[in-house]
Amino acid sequence: MNPIARQFLRDANAKAGDRQHRATVQRNIGLYDAAVARGKARFADWSNGRARLAQIKWDVVNHLDQYLEQFERQVLANGGQVHWAETDEQARQVIVGIARKHGVRKVVKAKSMTTEEIHLVPALEAAGIRTLETDLGEYICQLRGELPYHIVTPVMHLSRQDVSRTFTEKLGTPPTDSAEELTGIARRQLRQEFLTAGMGITGANFAIAETGQIALTENEGNIRLCFSLPRIHVAIVGIEKLVPRVEDLALFWPMLATSGTGQAVTGTNSLVGGPRCDGEPDGPEEFHVILLDNGRTRLLADVEQRDALHCIRCGACLNACPVYRTIGGHAYRTTYMGPIGAVITPHLRGLNDWAHLPYASSLCGACSAVCPVNIPVHRHLLHNRRSATSQKAGGLQAVFTVWRWFMQAAPRYRLGGWLARWFSRRGWAAPPWTDTRELPIPPAQSFRDWWKNQ
Amino acid sequence: MRVALFIPCFVDQFFPQIGVAMVQVLRRIGLQPEFPADQTCCGQPAFNTGFWDEARPLARRFCAIFEPYDAIVCPSGSCTAMVRHFYPELLGGPAAATTKTFEFTEFLVKELGVADVGAVFPAKVTYHDSCHTLRELGVKEYPRKLLRCVRGLELVEMAAAEVCCGFGGTFAVKFPSISTAMADTKIESIRQTGATHVVSTDSSCLMHLDGYLRRQKIPIKTLHLAEVLAAQ
Ligand code: SF4
């Protein structure tokens, strides 16, 4: 087993036995489930909506070259600048380069998993540029020195009391139980920073090919401040984030919000179209879009699995996943955790190191059932498993070769079955099973024996 | 109509009483099912673990053995799903067996239109939706309909009926602590109903839950739905 897989097992084991963690997460996801059920009831036909989103994303992913070029042309026409980054390293260099060129000392950063993916904050800090998380959840993560626990709700694992304790420890504020007060504390800390930051960095929920705009979804209003107050706005956008038309948002926005939080639409939705033009009162002086590949074209090349690029990062499959609920988001040690993370991480970061994730699933299919863009998530886990065994079969190859020999003829199968029952009657134990569970009591005769003797 | 019994290897060797119960119910409603004795395993363990080349010859074998029958009935949603939904992908195209293999409750209620099989089982029962029965086959109402017709039986719903029990085949031994924690969560939900029995359509989920219940000395019994329907 490779060290990454070993670490995963250690972390997962620890969390699986942590009942406090389980209770907090179950409670938070219980609230989410109830909100989503109410949200879905607002749709005349949710499954039709899923089919429509899947169709739009299929079109995008299968004509990605055309849509990307169209998007680039439009951004340039709007006065923005476009940078293509093949790797995370290139993306970091571009962003640090822009900051240096303008002498930026402080950056305000919006919530964005893509910035997590390219490890942007450490790179900026290393370049001497102070970087502040402005999303409440990410801000709490930053104070605690933790990574996001979830792609939509970064501190889903914390209770209000946990947050209050963190604030008291790090900011010296008095303890409080009120969510409003906690938000107020963060807001007061951050407000000043927006006014003095030289650059704002955001991600994008969607990039619109026909207009060259990016769409940003949030509830707190901090993202809007990130791109409107500082002189420079940099948006980092995964190349799969495209949608063809503005009108597509009419369905993507509500379905993303409903799957993400149960809301009809999120509190604030912005369309950003470029730098401030002559005569406009506000907006940044420069608008940069970084189009990030970082392994996505490898997934694109895989015809069988490229629909994993349809993902709009709503987080629904994480919340639905009984494994995620049990081991939590940190055990994965990936930017994208949960079922979709287990599908795409082996593509983005290498199957050799990450093959354990597709196996850490009971294949219950709850992920696929909730996905608003109809990705057959659990089937892709099976595809990853198949790819893993054909790349490196390991000791299991022998097991399944023998198994197949037994299963290919009824007499051999009968012998195998008889042996299995004989061994288990004699208390032959498989510790990974018997450490926590009893084995079934083997019967004296099989069904086929009964059938013959009846 | 020639009806074939597809008895998964697992049921055949470790839970024969489930197969027997299914035969009793089918005979009671006037069918004479046959048991093609050449059958072994549908190939799911290899397929799910990633060994598709090992699973493929077993899928071909299955299709050939069950070719002559009009309907194939199976007391497992998981093995039915393997044949119906995963064989076409594994074999690179549709096969006749895929469209005529039915999970037991689906066969009774949807194919035959039978809901009352004359069973008597006086107990408070909760139903666990096995993942493959529910999400691969879309079967949710049939088992409940059958249970509601059982005399003396009180059906109570648990909050987490649709949540996985944590078995997942090799997952249960590759990641025992996660798998066990999932069983623990599930059993908490079962306990809250006050049911004395938990019933399902897949013996693998039941084996998992039963193994944990017995280890924890919790006096809740697991039963396959066929066993409840066979009781008189
Ligand atoms: S795979 Fe589907 S459910 Fe999961 S985050 Fe992506 S869009 Fe949401």
PDB file of C-alpha atoms in Angstrom, chain A residues 2-202:
ATOM      1  CA  ASN A   2       1.331   3.442  -0.874  1.00  0.00           C
ATOM      2  CA  PRO A   3       1.829   6.038   1.875  1.00  0.00           C
ATOM      3  CA  ILE A   4      -1.119   8.175   0.716  1.00  0.00           C
ATOM      4  CA  ALA A   5      -3.475   5.207   0.969  1.00  0.00           C
ATOM      5  CA  ARG A   6      -2.059   4.291   4.378  1.00  0.00           C
ATOM      6  CA  GLN A   7      -2.614   7.818   5.608  1.00  0.00           C
ATOM      7  CA  PHE A   8      -6.174   7.717   4.283  1.00  0.00           C
ATOM      8  CA  LEU A   9      -6.849   4.519   6.229  1.00  0.00           C
ATOM      9  CA  ARG A  10      -5.465   6.030   9.426  1.00  0.00           C
ATOM     10  CA  ASP A  11      -7.536   9.200   9.090  1.00  0.00           C
ATOM     11  CA  ALA A  12     -10.668   7.323   8.059  1.00  0.00           C
ATOM     12  CA  ASN A  13     -10.358   4.883  10.958  1.00  0.00           C
ATOM     13  CA  ALA A  14      -9.967   7.710  13.434  1.00  0.00           C
ATOM     14  CA  LYS A  15     -13.016   9.583  12.180  1.00  0.00           C
ATOM     15  CA  ALA A  16     -15.154   6.447  11.815  1.00  0.00           C
ATOM     16  CA  GLY A  17     -14.790   5.892  15.551  1.00  0.00           C
ATOM     17  CA  ASP A  18     -15.432   9.531  16.485  1.00  0.00           C
ATOM     18  CA  ARG A  19     -19.060   9.670  17.561  1.00  0.00           C
ATOM     19  CA  GLN A  20     -18.957  13.381  18.350  1.00  0.00           C
ATOM     20  CA  HIS A  21     -17.905  14.095  14.765  1.00  0.00           C
ATOM     21  CA  ARG A  22     -20.587  11.798  13.431  1.00  0.00           C
ATOM     22  CA  ALA A  23     -23.290  13.489  15.477  1.00  0.00           C
ATOM     23  CA  THR A  24     -22.304  17.012  14.349  1.00  0.00           C
ATOM     24  CA  VAL A  25     -22.134  16.033  10.689  1.00  0.00           C
ATOM     25  CA  GLN A  26     -25.359  14.028  10.806  1.00  0.00           C
ATOM     26  CA  ARG A  27     -27.106  16.987  12.398  1.00  0.00           C
ATOM     27  CA  ASN A  28     -25.830  19.481   9.831  1.00  0.00           C
ATOM     28  CA  ILE A  29     -26.609  17.191   6.906  1.00  0.00           C
ATOM     29  CA  GLY A  30     -30.039  16.482   8.394  1.00  0.00           C
ATOM     30  CA  LEU A  31     -30.815  20.216   8.188  1.00  0.00           C
ATOM     31  CA  TYR A  32     -29.475  20.267   4.649  1.00  0.00           C
ATOM     32  CA  ASP A  33     -31.608  17.260   3.629  1.00  0.00           C
ATOM     33  CA  ALA A  34     -34.772  18.889   4.905  1.00  0.00           C
ATOM     34  CA  ALA A  35     -33.990  22.147   3.072  1.00  0.00           C
ATOM     35  CA  VAL A  36     -33.233  20.319  -0.174  1.00  0.00           C
ATOM     36  CA  ALA A  37     -36.461  18.328   0.010  1.00  0.00           C
ATOM     37  CA  ARG A  38     -38.387  21.600   0.350  1.00  0.00           C
ATOM     38  CA  GLY A  39     -36.327  23.126  -2.459  1.00  0.00           C
ATOM     39  CA  LYS A  40     -36.907  20.295  -4.891  1.00  0.00           C
ATOM     40  CA  ALA A  41     -40.635  20.445  -4.239  1.00  0.00           C
ATOM     41  CA  ARG A  42     -40.602  23.877  -5.892  1.00  0.00           C
ATOM     42  CA  PHE A  43     -39.613  22.350  -9.224  1.00  0.00           C
ATOM     43  CA  ALA A  44     -42.329  21.167 -11.584  1.00  0.00           C
ATOM     44  CA  ASP A  45     -40.038  18.408 -12.850  1.00  0.00           C
ATOM     45  CA  TRP A  46     -36.659  18.009 -11.213  1.00  0.00           C
ATOM     46  CA  SER A  47     -35.616  15.008 -13.295  1.00  0.00           C
ATOM     47  CA  ASN A  48     -36.368  16.822 -16.507  1.00  0.00           C
ATOM     48  CA  GLY A  49     -34.200  19.674 -15.263  1.00  0.00           C
ATOM     49  CA  ARG A  50     -31.353  17.263 -14.599  1.00  0.00           C
ATOM     50  CA  ALA A  51     -31.630  15.892 -18.105  1.00  0.00           C
ATOM     51  CA  ARG A  52     -31.515  19.428 -19.515  1.00  0.00           C
ATOM     52  CA  LEU A  53     -28.437  20.419 -17.502  1.00  0.00           C
ATOM     53  CA  ALA A  54     -26.722  17.185 -18.519  1.00  0.00           C
ATOM     54  CA  GLN A  55     -27.487  17.914 -22.148  1.00  0.00           C
ATOM     55  CA  ILE A  56     -26.054  21.433 -21.976  1.00  0.00           C
ATOM     56  CA  LYS A  57     -22.931  20.221 -20.206  1.00  0.00           C
ATOM     57  CA  TRP A  58     -22.534  17.355 -22.671  1.00  0.00           C
ATOM     58  CA  ASP A  59     -22.560  19.874 -25.490  1.00  0.00           C
ATOM     59  CA  VAL A  60     -19.971  22.021 -23.712  1.00  0.00           C
ATOM     60  CA  VAL A  61     -17.623  19.192 -22.833  1.00  0.00           C
ATOM     61  CA  ASN A  62     -17.791  17.673 -26.288  1.00  0.00           C
ATOM     62  CA  HIS A  63     -17.139  21.014 -28.023  1.00  0.00           C
ATOM     63  CA  LEU A  64     -14.879  22.452 -25.391  1.00  0.00           C
ATOM     64  CA  ASP A  65     -12.304  23.810 -27.848  1.00  0.00           C
ATOM     65  CA  GLN A  66     -14.905  25.937 -29.635  1.00  0.00           C
ATOM     66  CA  TYR A  67     -16.520  27.257 -26.496  1.00  0.00           C
ATOM     67  CA  LEU A  68     -13.186  28.119 -24.900  1.00  0.00           C
ATOM     68  CA  GLU A  69     -12.087  30.120 -27.920  1.00  0.00           C
ATOM     69  CA  GLN A  70     -15.417  31.886 -28.098  1.00  0.00           C
ATOM     70  CA  PHE A  71     -15.132  32.753 -24.424  1.00  0.00           C
ATOM     71  CA  GLU A  72     -11.595  34.071 -24.869  1.00  0.00           C
ATOM     72  CA  ARG A  73     -12.620  36.274 -27.798  1.00  0.00           C
ATOM     73  CA  GLN A  74     -15.446  37.761 -25.758  1.00  0.00           C
ATOM     74  CA  VAL A  75     -13.307  38.447 -22.699  1.00  0.00           C
ATOM     75  CA  LEU A  76     -10.763  40.245 -24.872  1.00  0.00           C
ATOM     76  CA  ALA A  77     -13.509  42.199 -26.587  1.00  0.00           C
ATOM     77  CA  ASN A  78     -14.766  43.320 -23.171  1.00  0.00           C
ATOM     78  CA  GLY A  79     -11.307  44.638 -22.331  1.00  0.00           C
ATOM     79  CA  GLY A  80     -10.229  41.746 -20.103  1.00  0.00           C
ATOM     80  CA  GLN A  81      -7.122  39.576 -20.353  1.00  0.00           C
ATOM     81  CA  VAL A  82      -6.961  35.808 -20.702  1.00  0.00           C
ATOM     82  CA  HIS A  83      -4.178  33.506 -19.491  1.00  0.00           C
ATOM     83  CA  TRP A  84      -4.017  29.797 -20.236  1.00  0.00           C
ATOM     84  CA  ALA A  85      -2.496  27.653 -17.497  1.00  0.00           C
ATOM     85  CA  GLU A  86      -1.714  24.042 -18.183  1.00  0.00           C
ATOM     86  CA  THR A  87      -0.576  23.276 -14.641  1.00  0.00           C
ATOM     87  CA  ASP A  88      -1.146  24.573 -11.130  1.00  0.00           C
ATOM     88  CA  GLU A  89       2.423  25.840 -11.154  1.00  0.00           C
ATOM     89  CA  GLN A  90       1.770  27.973 -14.232  1.00  0.00           C
ATOM     90  CA  ALA A  91      -1.423  29.341 -12.716  1.00  0.00           C
ATOM     91  CA  ARG A  92       0.387  30.356  -9.532  1.00  0.00           C
ATOM     92  CA  GLN A  93       3.150  32.029 -11.522  1.00  0.00           C
ATOM     93  CA  VAL A  94       0.666  34.054 -13.548  1.00  0.00           C
ATOM     94  CA  ILE A  95      -1.181  35.259 -10.462  1.00  0.00           C
ATOM     95  CA  VAL A  96       1.926  36.094  -8.456  1.00  0.00           C
ATOM     96  CA  GLY A  97       3.271  37.817 -11.588  1.00  0.00           C
ATOM     97  CA  ILE A  98       0.206  40.041 -11.888  1.00  0.00           C
ATOM     98  CA  ALA A  99       0.390  40.926  -8.205  1.00  0.00           C
ATOM     99  CA  ARG A 100       4.103  41.778  -8.412  1.00  0.00           C
ATOM    100  CA  LYS A 101       3.686  43.859 -11.537  1.00  0.00           C
ATOM    101  CA  HIS A 102       1.205  46.081  -9.723  1.00  0.00           C
ATOM    102  CA  GLY A 103       3.049  46.103  -6.429  1.00  0.00           C
ATOM    103  CA  VAL A 104       0.161  44.427  -4.649  1.00  0.00           C
ATOM    104  CA  ARG A 105       0.820  43.826  -0.939  1.00  0.00           C
ATOM    105  CA  LYS A 106      -2.548  42.496   0.077  1.00  0.00           C
ATOM    106  CA  VAL A 107      -5.073  40.241  -1.637  1.00  0.00           C
ATOM    107  CA  VAL A 108      -8.666  39.509  -0.690  1.00  0.00           C
ATOM    108  CA  LYS A 109      -9.768  36.093  -1.852  1.00  0.00           C
ATOM    109  CA  ALA A 110     -13.277  34.815  -2.445  1.00  0.00           C
ATOM    110  CA  LYS A 111     -14.358  31.259  -1.764  1.00  0.00           C
ATOM    111  CA  SER A 112     -13.060  29.089  -4.594  1.00  0.00           C
ATOM    112  CA  MET A 113     -12.082  25.436  -4.665  1.00  0.00           C
ATOM    113  CA  THR A 114      -9.957  26.066  -7.743  1.00  0.00           C
ATOM    114  CA  THR A 115      -7.670  28.325  -5.713  1.00  0.00           C
ATOM    115  CA  GLU A 116      -7.417  25.483  -3.188  1.00  0.00           C
ATOM    116  CA  GLU A 117      -6.596  23.088  -6.002  1.00  0.00           C
ATOM    117  CA  ILE A 118      -3.620  25.169  -7.145  1.00  0.00           C
ATOM    118  CA  HIS A 119      -2.473  25.885  -3.562  1.00  0.00           C
ATOM    119  CA  LEU A 120      -2.608  29.587  -4.226  1.00  0.00           C
ATOM    120  CA  VAL A 121      -2.578  31.084  -0.747  1.00  0.00           C
ATOM    121  CA  PRO A 122       0.762  29.579   0.341  1.00  0.00           C
ATOM    122  CA  ALA A 123       2.293  30.718  -2.959  1.00  0.00           C
ATOM    123  CA  LEU A 124       1.097  34.286  -2.472  1.00  0.00           C
ATOM    124  CA  GLU A 125       2.195  34.359   1.140  1.00  0.00           C
ATOM    125  CA  ALA A 126       5.603  33.006   0.124  1.00  0.00           C
ATOM    126  CA  ALA A 127       5.876  35.912  -2.305  1.00  0.00           C
ATOM    127  CA  GLY A 128       5.243  38.286   0.597  1.00  0.00           C
ATOM    128  CA  ILE A 129       1.659  39.044  -0.372  1.00  0.00           C
ATOM    129  CA  ARG A 130      -0.800  38.876   2.494  1.00  0.00           C
ATOM    130  CA  THR A 131      -3.882  36.936   1.483  1.00  0.00           C
ATOM    131  CA  LEU A 132      -7.188  37.009   3.300  1.00  0.00           C
ATOM    132  CA  GLU A 133     -10.029  34.575   2.982  1.00  0.00           C
ATOM    133  CA  THR A 134     -13.254  36.573   2.896  1.00  0.00           C
ATOM    134  CA  ASP A 135     -15.804  33.786   2.852  1.00  0.00           C
ATOM    135  CA  LEU A 136     -16.918  33.209   6.427  1.00  0.00           C
ATOM    136  CA  GLY A 137     -16.312  29.471   6.240  1.00  0.00           C
ATOM    137  CA  GLU A 138     -12.929  29.819   4.564  1.00  0.00           C
ATOM    138  CA  TYR A 139     -11.994  32.556   7.003  1.00  0.00           C
ATOM    139  CA  ILE A 140     -12.676  30.195   9.895  1.00  0.00           C
ATOM    140  CA  CYS A 141     -10.586  27.520   8.127  1.00  0.00           C
ATOM    141  CA  GLN A 142      -7.771  30.017   7.710  1.00  0.00           C
ATOM    142  CA  LEU A 143      -7.878  30.990  11.383  1.00  0.00           C
ATOM    143  CA  ARG A 144      -7.815  27.329  12.390  1.00  0.00           C
ATOM    144  CA  GLY A 145      -5.114  26.414   9.889  1.00  0.00           C
ATOM    145  CA  GLU A 146      -7.389  23.796   8.348  1.00  0.00           C
ATOM    146  CA  LEU A 147      -8.353  22.931   4.803  1.00  0.00           C
ATOM    147  CA  PRO A 148     -12.000  23.099   3.737  1.00  0.00           C
ATOM    148  CA  TYR A 149     -13.986  20.134   4.948  1.00  0.00           C
ATOM    149  CA  HIS A 150     -16.526  20.415   2.151  1.00  0.00           C
ATOM    150  CA  ILE A 151     -16.566  22.045  -1.298  1.00  0.00           C
ATOM    151  CA  VAL A 152     -19.639  24.171  -0.554  1.00  0.00           C
ATOM    152  CA  THR A 153     -19.750  24.460   3.239  1.00  0.00           C
ATOM    153  CA  PRO A 154     -16.103  24.526   4.329  1.00  0.00           C
ATOM    154  CA  VAL A 155     -16.785  24.192   8.060  1.00  0.00           C
ATOM    155  CA  MET A 156     -19.678  21.753   8.016  1.00  0.00           C
ATOM    156  CA  HIS A 157     -17.894  19.741  10.708  1.00  0.00           C
ATOM    157  CA  LEU A 158     -18.005  22.580  13.232  1.00  0.00           C
ATOM    158  CA  SER A 159     -20.767  23.578  15.580  1.00  0.00           C
ATOM    159  CA  ARG A 160     -21.504  27.188  16.523  1.00  0.00           C
ATOM    160  CA  GLN A 161     -19.663  26.609  19.779  1.00  0.00           C
ATOM    161  CA  ASP A 162     -16.576  25.435  17.886  1.00  0.00           C
ATOM    162  CA  VAL A 163     -16.604  28.620  15.807  1.00  0.00           C
ATOM    163  CA  SER A 164     -17.057  30.805  18.852  1.00  0.00           C
ATOM    164  CA  ARG A 165     -14.098  29.083  20.542  1.00  0.00           C
ATOM    165  CA  THR A 166     -11.939  29.640  17.445  1.00  0.00           C
ATOM    166  CA  PHE A 167     -12.789  33.363  17.396  1.00  0.00           C
ATOM    167  CA  THR A 168     -12.086  33.739  21.086  1.00  0.00           C
ATOM    168  CA  GLU A 169      -8.738  32.008  20.707  1.00  0.00           C
ATOM    169  CA  LYS A 170      -7.571  33.757  17.558  1.00  0.00           C
ATOM    170  CA  LEU A 171      -9.298  37.152  17.700  1.00  0.00           C
ATOM    171  CA  GLY A 172      -9.897  37.565  21.413  1.00  0.00           C
ATOM    172  CA  THR A 173     -13.631  38.173  20.993  1.00  0.00           C
ATOM    173  CA  PRO A 174     -16.017  37.160  23.804  1.00  0.00           C
ATOM    174  CA  PRO A 175     -17.733  33.777  23.436  1.00  0.00           C
ATOM    175  CA  THR A 176     -21.207  33.828  21.878  1.00  0.00           C
ATOM    176  CA  ASP A 177     -23.813  31.343  20.775  1.00  0.00           C
ATOM    177  CA  SER A 178     -25.473  33.556  18.189  1.00  0.00           C
ATOM    178  CA  ALA A 179     -24.791  32.890  14.521  1.00  0.00           C
ATOM    179  CA  GLU A 180     -25.514  36.542  13.737  1.00  0.00           C
ATOM    180  CA  GLU A 181     -22.946  37.785  16.200  1.00  0.00           C
ATOM    181  CA  LEU A 182     -20.345  35.364  14.855  1.00  0.00           C
ATOM    182  CA  THR A 183     -20.968  36.609  11.324  1.00  0.00           C
ATOM    183  CA  GLY A 184     -20.765  40.163  12.621  1.00  0.00           C
ATOM    184  CA  ILE A 185     -17.365  39.516  14.202  1.00  0.00           C
ATOM    185  CA  ALA A 186     -15.973  38.199  10.937  1.00  0.00           C
ATOM    186  CA  ARG A 187     -17.509  41.026   8.962  1.00  0.00           C
ATOM    187  CA  ARG A 188     -15.948  43.701  11.190  1.00  0.00           C
ATOM    188  CA  GLN A 189     -12.554  42.026  10.902  1.00  0.00           C
ATOM    189  CA  LEU A 190     -12.762  41.850   7.126  1.00  0.00           C
ATOM    190  CA  ARG A 191     -14.392  45.126   6.153  1.00  0.00           C
ATOM    191  CA  GLN A 192     -11.244  47.192   6.498  1.00  0.00           C
ATOM    192  CA  GLU A 193      -9.276  44.694   4.462  1.00  0.00           C
ATOM    193  CA  PHE A 194     -11.487  45.079   1.394  1.00  0.00           C
ATOM    194  CA  LEU A 195     -10.785  48.791   1.253  1.00  0.00           C
ATOM    195  CA  THR A 196      -7.028  48.408   1.404  1.00  0.00           C
ATOM    196  CA  ALA A 197      -6.478  45.310  -0.748  1.00  0.00           C
ATOM    197  CA  GLY A 198      -4.796  45.800  -4.104  1.00  0.00           C
ATOM    198  CA  MET A 199      -6.198  42.726  -5.748  1.00  0.00           C
ATOM    199  CA  GLY A 200      -9.259  40.497  -5.477  1.00  0.00           C
ATOM    200  CA  ILE A 201      -9.183  36.850  -6.492  1.00  0.00           C
ATOM    201  CA  THR A 202     -12.279  34.831  -7.241  1.00  0.00           C
TER     202      THR A 202
END
